[in-house]
Amino acid sequence: MLDQTSYMVALGVYLSAAALIVICLTWWLWRRAGALLTLVVVALAAALLFTPAFPRPGVDTMAPATIVAAFQYFTGGYEAAVHALRPLLVICGAALALAILVGILALRRRRL
């Protein structure tokens, strides 16, 4: 099991890699797709990569909700993964709504 130091190092490595993925995805999509599509995809990717969840009840540490949900789903079924899927779906919905709102406001501002 991880101690406090190794948990913080692993968390830092994961968050750094996730941030690099989001930055590279943004740069790649910005050159190939429109602004609204880039905002939506990058917001959903960030939500999927950065949303935390508890791996199981009674645990003090958190893990990425996407990994927890996938692991729990494949080992224990849908009922075991619900606790990680709920925050993941809420954050993805909020990210999608925010990206669409920002995209619409940016398009509206351009037309004025």
Short mmCIF file of N, CA, C and O in Angstrom, two decimals:
data_model
loop_
_atom_site.label_atom_id
_atom_site.label_comp_id
_atom_site.label_asym_id
_atom_site.label_seq_id
_atom_site.Cartn_x
_atom_site.Cartn_y
_atom_site.Cartn_z
N MET A 1 0.84 -1.18 0.00
CA MET A 1 0.00 0.00 0.00
C MET A 1 0.88 1.25 0.00
O MET A 1 2.02 1.21 0.40
N LEU A 2 0.34 2.34 -0.44
CA LEU A 2 1.09 3.59 -0.53
C LEU A 2 1.14 4.29 0.82
O LEU A 2 0.15 4.33 1.55
N ASP A 3 2.28 4.88 1.13
CA ASP A 3 2.33 5.75 2.30
C ASP A 3 2.05 7.18 1.83
O ASP A 3 1.78 7.41 0.65
N GLN A 4 2.10 8.13 2.72
CA GLN A 4 1.73 9.52 2.41
C GLN A 4 2.60 10.11 1.31
O GLN A 4 2.10 10.76 0.39
N THR A 5 3.90 9.89 1.38
CA THR A 5 4.82 10.47 0.40
C THR A 5 4.61 9.87 -0.98
O THR A 5 4.52 10.60 -1.99
N SER A 6 4.52 8.56 -1.07
CA SER A 6 4.35 7.94 -2.38
C SER A 6 2.98 8.25 -2.97
O SER A 6 2.84 8.36 -4.20
N TYR A 7 1.96 8.42 -2.12
CA TYR A 7 0.65 8.82 -2.62
C TYR A 7 0.71 10.21 -3.23
O TYR A 7 0.15 10.45 -4.31
N MET A 8 1.38 11.13 -2.57
CA MET A 8 1.50 12.49 -3.10
C MET A 8 2.31 12.52 -4.40
O MET A 8 1.98 13.27 -5.32
N VAL A 9 3.36 11.71 -4.48
CA VAL A 9 4.16 11.65 -5.71
C VAL A 9 3.31 11.08 -6.84
O VAL A 9 3.30 11.60 -7.97
N ALA A 10 2.60 9.99 -6.57
CA ALA A 10 1.75 9.39 -7.60
C ALA A 10 0.65 10.35 -8.04
O ALA A 10 0.35 10.45 -9.24
N LEU A 11 0.07 11.07 -7.11
CA LEU A 11 -0.96 12.05 -7.44
C LEU A 11 -0.38 13.18 -8.30
O LEU A 11 -0.99 13.61 -9.28
N GLY A 12 0.80 13.64 -7.95
CA GLY A 12 1.46 14.69 -8.74
C GLY A 12 1.80 14.24 -10.14
O GLY A 12 1.62 14.98 -11.11
N VAL A 13 2.28 13.01 -10.27
CA VAL A 13 2.59 12.47 -11.60
C VAL A 13 1.32 12.34 -12.43
O VAL A 13 1.30 12.71 -13.60
N TYR A 14 0.26 11.82 -11.83
CA TYR A 14 -0.99 11.67 -12.57
C TYR A 14 -1.56 13.02 -13.00
O TYR A 14 -1.97 13.18 -14.15
N LEU A 15 -1.60 13.98 -12.09
CA LEU A 15 -2.15 15.29 -12.43
C LEU A 15 -1.30 16.00 -13.48
O LEU A 15 -1.84 16.68 -14.36
N SER A 16 0.01 15.86 -13.41
CA SER A 16 0.88 16.46 -14.42
C SER A 16 0.65 15.83 -15.79
O SER A 16 0.58 16.53 -16.80
N ALA A 17 0.53 14.51 -15.82
CA ALA A 17 0.27 13.83 -17.09
C ALA A 17 -1.10 14.21 -17.65
O ALA A 17 -1.25 14.42 -18.86
N ALA A 18 -2.10 14.31 -16.79
CA ALA A 18 -3.44 14.70 -17.23
C ALA A 18 -3.44 16.13 -17.78
O ALA A 18 -4.07 16.41 -18.80
N ALA A 19 -2.73 17.03 -17.11
CA ALA A 19 -2.64 18.41 -17.59
C ALA A 19 -1.93 18.46 -18.94
O ALA A 19 -2.34 19.21 -19.84
N LEU A 20 -0.88 17.67 -19.12
CA LEU A 20 -0.18 17.63 -20.39
C LEU A 20 -1.08 17.08 -21.50
O LEU A 20 -1.07 17.60 -22.63
N ILE A 21 -1.88 16.08 -21.20
CA ILE A 21 -2.82 15.53 -22.18
C ILE A 21 -3.84 16.60 -22.58
O ILE A 21 -4.14 16.76 -23.77
N VAL A 22 -4.38 17.33 -21.61
CA VAL A 22 -5.37 18.36 -21.92
C VAL A 22 -4.75 19.48 -22.75
O VAL A 22 -5.35 19.97 -23.71
N ILE A 23 -3.53 19.87 -22.43
CA ILE A 23 -2.85 20.92 -23.20
C ILE A 23 -2.57 20.47 -24.62
O ILE A 23 -2.82 21.21 -25.59
N CYS A 24 -2.08 19.25 -24.79
CA CYS A 24 -1.80 18.73 -26.14
C CYS A 24 -3.10 18.56 -26.94
O CYS A 24 -3.13 18.86 -28.14
N LEU A 25 -4.15 18.10 -26.30
CA LEU A 25 -5.43 17.95 -26.97
C LEU A 25 -5.97 19.31 -27.42
O LEU A 25 -6.49 19.46 -28.53
N THR A 26 -5.83 20.31 -26.56
CA THR A 26 -6.27 21.65 -26.91
C THR A 26 -5.49 22.18 -28.11
O THR A 26 -6.07 22.71 -29.06
N TRP A 27 -4.18 22.04 -28.07
CA TRP A 27 -3.35 22.53 -29.16
C TRP A 27 -3.68 21.82 -30.47
O TRP A 27 -3.78 22.44 -31.53
N TRP A 28 -3.85 20.49 -30.41
CA TRP A 28 -4.13 19.71 -31.61
C TRP A 28 -5.50 20.06 -32.19
O TRP A 28 -5.65 20.23 -33.39
N LEU A 29 -6.51 20.15 -31.33
CA LEU A 29 -7.86 20.45 -31.82
C LEU A 29 -8.00 21.89 -32.29
O LEU A 29 -8.78 22.17 -33.20
N TRP A 30 -7.29 22.81 -31.69
CA TRP A 30 -7.39 24.22 -32.05
C TRP A 30 -6.99 24.42 -33.51
O TRP A 30 -7.52 25.28 -34.20
N ARG A 31 -6.05 23.59 -34.00
CA ARG A 31 -5.59 23.71 -35.38
C ARG A 31 -6.52 23.00 -36.36
O ARG A 31 -6.48 23.26 -37.55
N ARG A 32 -7.33 22.05 -35.90
CA ARG A 32 -8.10 21.21 -36.80
C ARG A 32 -9.62 21.37 -36.70
O ARG A 32 -10.33 20.98 -37.62
N ALA A 33 -10.12 21.88 -35.62
CA ALA A 33 -11.57 21.96 -35.42
C ALA A 33 -11.96 23.39 -35.05
O ALA A 33 -11.11 24.23 -34.78
N GLY A 34 -13.25 23.62 -34.99
CA GLY A 34 -13.75 24.93 -34.61
C GLY A 34 -13.60 25.18 -33.12
O GLY A 34 -13.29 24.28 -32.33
N ALA A 35 -13.83 26.40 -32.74
CA ALA A 35 -13.66 26.79 -31.34
C ALA A 35 -14.65 26.08 -30.42
O ALA A 35 -14.28 25.63 -29.33
N LEU A 36 -15.90 25.96 -30.84
CA LEU A 36 -16.91 25.33 -29.99
C LEU A 36 -16.61 23.85 -29.78
O LEU A 36 -16.68 23.36 -28.66
N LEU A 37 -16.25 23.16 -30.83
CA LEU A 37 -15.92 21.73 -30.70
C LEU A 37 -14.69 21.55 -29.83
O LEU A 37 -14.64 20.64 -29.00
N THR A 38 -13.70 22.41 -29.99
CA THR A 38 -12.50 22.33 -29.15
C THR A 38 -12.85 22.54 -27.69
O THR A 38 -12.38 21.79 -26.82
N LEU A 39 -13.67 23.54 -27.40
CA LEU A 39 -14.08 23.79 -26.01
C LEU A 39 -14.81 22.59 -25.41
O LEU A 39 -14.53 22.20 -24.28
N VAL A 40 -15.73 22.01 -26.16
CA VAL A 40 -16.51 20.90 -25.65
C VAL A 40 -15.63 19.68 -25.38
O VAL A 40 -15.69 19.07 -24.31
N VAL A 41 -14.79 19.32 -26.34
CA VAL A 41 -13.95 18.13 -26.19
C VAL A 41 -12.93 18.32 -25.06
O VAL A 41 -12.72 17.41 -24.25
N VAL A 42 -12.32 19.48 -24.99
CA VAL A 42 -11.31 19.73 -23.96
C VAL A 42 -11.97 19.77 -22.57
O VAL A 42 -11.42 19.23 -21.61
N ALA A 43 -13.14 20.37 -22.47
CA ALA A 43 -13.83 20.42 -21.17
C ALA A 43 -14.23 19.01 -20.71
O ALA A 43 -14.06 18.67 -19.54
N LEU A 44 -14.73 18.19 -21.62
CA LEU A 44 -15.07 16.82 -21.26
C LEU A 44 -13.84 15.99 -20.91
O LEU A 44 -13.86 15.20 -19.96
N ALA A 45 -12.75 16.18 -21.65
CA ALA A 45 -11.51 15.47 -21.33
C ALA A 45 -10.98 15.87 -19.96
O ALA A 45 -10.56 15.01 -19.17
N ALA A 46 -11.01 17.15 -19.67
CA ALA A 46 -10.55 17.62 -18.37
C ALA A 46 -11.44 17.08 -17.25
O ALA A 46 -10.95 16.67 -16.20
N ALA A 47 -12.74 17.06 -17.48
CA ALA A 47 -13.66 16.52 -16.47
C ALA A 47 -13.40 15.03 -16.23
O ALA A 47 -13.39 14.57 -15.09
N LEU A 48 -13.19 14.29 -17.29
CA LEU A 48 -12.93 12.86 -17.15
C LEU A 48 -11.60 12.58 -16.47
O LEU A 48 -11.47 11.62 -15.72
N LEU A 49 -10.60 13.40 -16.73
CA LEU A 49 -9.28 13.16 -16.17
C LEU A 49 -9.10 13.68 -14.74
O LEU A 49 -8.35 13.11 -13.96
N PHE A 50 -9.77 14.78 -14.39
CA PHE A 50 -9.51 15.42 -13.11
C PHE A 50 -10.54 15.17 -12.02
O PHE A 50 -10.34 15.60 -10.88
N THR A 51 -11.65 14.52 -12.32
CA THR A 51 -12.68 14.28 -11.30
C THR A 51 -12.21 13.18 -10.34
O THR A 51 -11.89 12.08 -10.77
N PRO A 52 -12.20 13.46 -9.03
CA PRO A 52 -11.77 12.44 -8.07
C PRO A 52 -12.96 11.65 -7.51
O PRO A 52 -14.10 12.08 -7.56
N ALA A 53 -12.65 10.47 -6.98
CA ALA A 53 -13.65 9.65 -6.31
C ALA A 53 -12.94 8.76 -5.28
O ALA A 53 -11.75 8.47 -5.42
N PHE A 54 -13.68 8.35 -4.27
CA PHE A 54 -13.14 7.40 -3.31
C PHE A 54 -13.19 6.00 -3.90
O PHE A 54 -14.21 5.61 -4.47
N PRO A 55 -12.11 5.23 -3.81
CA PRO A 55 -12.12 3.89 -4.38
C PRO A 55 -13.16 2.96 -3.75
O PRO A 55 -13.73 2.12 -4.42
N ARG A 56 -13.39 3.11 -2.46
CA ARG A 56 -14.40 2.33 -1.76
C ARG A 56 -14.75 3.06 -0.47
O ARG A 56 -14.00 3.92 -0.02
N PRO A 57 -15.85 2.72 0.16
CA PRO A 57 -16.22 3.38 1.41
C PRO A 57 -15.19 3.14 2.51
O PRO A 57 -14.60 2.07 2.61
N GLY A 58 -14.96 4.17 3.31
CA GLY A 58 -14.04 4.06 4.43
C GLY A 58 -12.59 4.34 4.09
O GLY A 58 -11.73 4.20 4.94
N VAL A 59 -12.30 4.76 2.86
CA VAL A 59 -10.93 5.05 2.45
C VAL A 59 -10.73 6.56 2.47
O VAL A 59 -11.60 7.31 2.04
N ASP A 60 -9.59 7.01 2.99
CA ASP A 60 -9.32 8.44 3.10
C ASP A 60 -8.72 9.04 1.83
O ASP A 60 -8.77 10.25 1.64
N THR A 61 -8.11 8.24 0.99
CA THR A 61 -7.47 8.75 -0.22
C THR A 61 -8.45 8.70 -1.40
O THR A 61 -9.41 7.95 -1.39
N MET A 62 -8.16 9.51 -2.39
CA MET A 62 -9.01 9.56 -3.58
C MET A 62 -8.20 9.13 -4.80
O MET A 62 -6.97 9.17 -4.79
N ALA A 63 -8.93 8.75 -5.83
CA ALA A 63 -8.33 8.34 -7.10
C ALA A 63 -9.16 8.95 -8.23
O ALA A 63 -10.27 9.43 -7.99
N PRO A 64 -8.64 8.94 -9.45
CA PRO A 64 -9.43 9.45 -10.57
C PRO A 64 -10.73 8.65 -10.73
O PRO A 64 -10.73 7.42 -10.72
N ALA A 65 -11.83 9.37 -10.87
CA ALA A 65 -13.15 8.73 -10.92
C ALA A 65 -13.30 7.83 -12.14
O ALA A 65 -13.98 6.80 -12.06
N THR A 66 -12.69 8.17 -13.24
CA THR A 66 -12.79 7.34 -14.44
C THR A 66 -12.16 5.97 -14.19
O THR A 66 -12.74 4.94 -14.54
N ILE A 67 -11.01 5.95 -13.56
CA ILE A 67 -10.32 4.70 -13.28
C ILE A 67 -11.08 3.91 -12.23
O ILE A 67 -11.25 2.69 -12.36
N VAL A 68 -11.55 4.58 -11.19
CA VAL A 68 -12.33 3.89 -10.15
C VAL A 68 -13.60 3.30 -10.73
O VAL A 68 -13.93 2.14 -10.46
N ALA A 69 -14.31 4.07 -11.55
CA ALA A 69 -15.56 3.58 -12.14
C ALA A 69 -15.31 2.38 -13.05
O ALA A 69 -16.05 1.39 -13.00
N ALA A 70 -14.28 2.45 -13.88
CA ALA A 70 -13.98 1.34 -14.79
C ALA A 70 -13.59 0.09 -14.00
O ALA A 70 -14.09 -1.01 -14.28
N PHE A 71 -12.72 0.26 -13.03
CA PHE A 71 -12.28 -0.89 -12.23
C PHE A 71 -13.45 -1.51 -11.47
O PHE A 71 -13.62 -2.73 -11.46
N GLN A 72 -14.24 -0.67 -10.82
CA GLN A 72 -15.37 -1.18 -10.05
C GLN A 72 -16.42 -1.83 -10.96
O GLN A 72 -17.02 -2.83 -10.59
N TYR A 73 -16.63 -1.28 -12.14
CA TYR A 73 -17.61 -1.84 -13.07
C TYR A 73 -17.19 -3.23 -13.54
O TYR A 73 -18.00 -4.15 -13.59
N PHE A 74 -15.93 -3.36 -13.90
CA PHE A 74 -15.47 -4.64 -14.43
C PHE A 74 -15.24 -5.69 -13.35
O PHE A 74 -15.23 -6.89 -13.66
N THR A 75 -15.05 -5.29 -12.12
CA THR A 75 -14.86 -6.28 -11.05
C THR A 75 -16.11 -6.55 -10.24
O THR A 75 -16.30 -7.67 -9.77
N GLY A 76 -16.97 -5.54 -10.06
CA GLY A 76 -18.13 -5.72 -9.21
C GLY A 76 -19.46 -5.41 -9.85
O GLY A 76 -20.50 -5.51 -9.21
N GLY A 77 -19.46 -4.97 -11.10
CA GLY A 77 -20.71 -4.66 -11.77
C GLY A 77 -21.10 -3.20 -11.63
O GLY A 77 -20.41 -2.39 -11.02
N TYR A 78 -22.25 -2.88 -12.20
CA TYR A 78 -22.73 -1.49 -12.23
C TYR A 78 -22.98 -0.95 -10.83
O TYR A 78 -22.67 0.21 -10.55
N GLU A 79 -23.56 -1.75 -9.96
CA GLU A 79 -23.88 -1.28 -8.61
C GLU A 79 -22.63 -0.85 -7.84
O GLU A 79 -22.68 0.07 -7.04
N ALA A 80 -21.52 -1.53 -8.08
CA ALA A 80 -20.28 -1.18 -7.39
C ALA A 80 -19.68 0.12 -7.94
O ALA A 80 -18.95 0.81 -7.23
N ALA A 81 -19.99 0.46 -9.18
CA ALA A 81 -19.40 1.64 -9.82
C ALA A 81 -20.24 2.89 -9.68
O ALA A 81 -19.78 3.98 -10.02
N VAL A 82 -21.43 2.79 -9.15
CA VAL A 82 -22.34 3.94 -9.08
C VAL A 82 -21.75 5.08 -8.27
O VAL A 82 -21.88 6.25 -8.63
N HIS A 83 -21.05 4.77 -7.18
CA HIS A 83 -20.51 5.84 -6.33
C HIS A 83 -19.45 6.67 -7.05
O HIS A 83 -19.21 7.82 -6.69
N ALA A 84 -18.80 6.13 -8.06
CA ALA A 84 -17.82 6.89 -8.84
C ALA A 84 -18.44 7.50 -10.09
O ALA A 84 -17.96 8.52 -10.59
N LEU A 85 -19.50 6.88 -10.59
CA LEU A 85 -20.14 7.41 -11.81
C LEU A 85 -20.95 8.67 -11.54
O LEU A 85 -21.03 9.54 -12.41
N ARG A 86 -21.56 8.77 -10.37
CA ARG A 86 -22.38 9.96 -10.07
C ARG A 86 -21.59 11.26 -10.15
O ARG A 86 -21.99 12.17 -10.88
N PRO A 87 -20.48 11.40 -9.40
CA PRO A 87 -19.74 12.67 -9.53
C PRO A 87 -19.15 12.87 -10.92
O PRO A 87 -19.06 14.00 -11.40
N LEU A 88 -18.80 11.78 -11.58
CA LEU A 88 -18.25 11.88 -12.92
C LEU A 88 -19.28 12.44 -13.89
O LEU A 88 -18.99 13.34 -14.69
N LEU A 89 -20.50 11.96 -13.81
CA LEU A 89 -21.56 12.45 -14.69
C LEU A 89 -21.95 13.89 -14.37
O LEU A 89 -22.21 14.68 -15.28
N VAL A 90 -21.97 14.25 -13.10
CA VAL A 90 -22.30 15.63 -12.71
C VAL A 90 -21.24 16.60 -13.22
O VAL A 90 -21.56 17.63 -13.81
N ILE A 91 -19.98 16.26 -13.02
CA ILE A 91 -18.89 17.15 -13.46
C ILE A 91 -18.84 17.22 -14.99
O ILE A 91 -18.61 18.30 -15.56
N CYS A 92 -19.05 16.10 -15.68
CA CYS A 92 -19.07 16.12 -17.14
C CYS A 92 -20.23 16.97 -17.67
O CYS A 92 -20.07 17.72 -18.63
N GLY A 93 -21.39 16.87 -17.03
CA GLY A 93 -22.52 17.70 -17.43
C GLY A 93 -22.25 19.18 -17.21
O GLY A 93 -22.57 20.01 -18.06
N ALA A 94 -21.65 19.51 -16.07
CA ALA A 94 -21.32 20.90 -15.79
C ALA A 94 -20.26 21.42 -16.77
O ALA A 94 -20.35 22.56 -17.25
N ALA A 95 -19.27 20.60 -17.09
CA ALA A 95 -18.23 21.01 -18.04
C ALA A 95 -18.81 21.21 -19.42
O ALA A 95 -18.47 22.16 -20.13
N LEU A 96 -19.71 20.33 -19.83
CA LEU A 96 -20.35 20.46 -21.13
C LEU A 96 -21.20 21.73 -21.20
O LEU A 96 -21.13 22.48 -22.18
N ALA A 97 -21.98 21.98 -20.16
CA ALA A 97 -22.81 23.19 -20.13
C ALA A 97 -21.96 24.45 -20.14
O ALA A 97 -22.26 25.41 -20.87
N LEU A 98 -20.88 24.46 -19.37
CA LEU A 98 -20.00 25.62 -19.32
C LEU A 98 -19.31 25.84 -20.66
O LEU A 98 -19.20 26.99 -21.13
N ALA A 99 -18.86 24.77 -21.31
CA ALA A 99 -18.20 24.90 -22.61
C ALA A 99 -19.16 25.43 -23.67
O ALA A 99 -18.79 26.30 -24.47
N ILE A 100 -20.37 24.94 -23.67
CA ILE A 100 -21.36 25.42 -24.64
C ILE A 100 -21.71 26.88 -24.37
O ILE A 100 -21.81 27.69 -25.29
N LEU A 101 -21.86 27.24 -23.10
CA LEU A 101 -22.16 28.64 -22.75
C LEU A 101 -21.04 29.57 -23.18
O LEU A 101 -21.29 30.61 -23.79
N VAL A 102 -19.81 29.20 -22.89
CA VAL A 102 -18.67 30.03 -23.28
C VAL A 102 -18.57 30.11 -24.80
O VAL A 102 -18.31 31.18 -25.36
N GLY A 103 -18.80 28.98 -25.48
CA GLY A 103 -18.76 28.99 -26.94
C GLY A 103 -19.82 29.87 -27.55
O GLY A 103 -19.56 30.62 -28.49
N ILE A 104 -21.04 29.81 -27.02
CA ILE A 104 -22.12 30.65 -27.53
C ILE A 104 -21.85 32.13 -27.27
O ILE A 104 -22.05 32.97 -28.13
N LEU A 105 -21.35 32.44 -26.07
CA LEU A 105 -21.03 33.83 -25.77
C LEU A 105 -19.89 34.35 -26.64
O LEU A 105 -19.89 35.51 -27.07
N ALA A 106 -18.91 33.50 -26.93
CA ALA A 106 -17.79 33.92 -27.79
C ALA A 106 -18.28 34.14 -29.22
O ALA A 106 -17.87 35.09 -29.88
N LEU A 107 -19.15 33.26 -29.71
CA LEU A 107 -19.68 33.43 -31.07
C LEU A 107 -20.56 34.68 -31.14
O LEU A 107 -20.55 35.41 -32.14
N ARG A 108 -21.32 34.93 -30.10
CA ARG A 108 -22.17 36.12 -30.07
C ARG A 108 -21.34 37.39 -30.06
O ARG A 108 -21.67 38.36 -30.72
N ARG A 109 -20.26 37.38 -29.30
CA ARG A 109 -19.39 38.54 -29.22
C ARG A 109 -18.73 38.83 -30.56
O ARG A 109 -18.54 39.99 -30.94
N ARG A 110 -18.36 37.78 -31.30
CA ARG A 110 -17.74 37.97 -32.62
C ARG A 110 -18.67 38.63 -33.60
O ARG A 110 -18.27 39.41 -34.44
N ARG A 111 -19.95 38.30 -33.51
CA ARG A 111 -20.93 38.83 -34.46
C ARG A 111 -21.26 40.30 -34.17
O ARG A 111 -21.72 41.00 -35.04
N LEU A 112 -21.05 40.72 -32.95
CA LEU A 112 -21.35 42.12 -32.61
C LEU A 112 -20.27 42.99 -33.07
O LEU A 112 -19.72 43.53 -33.66
#
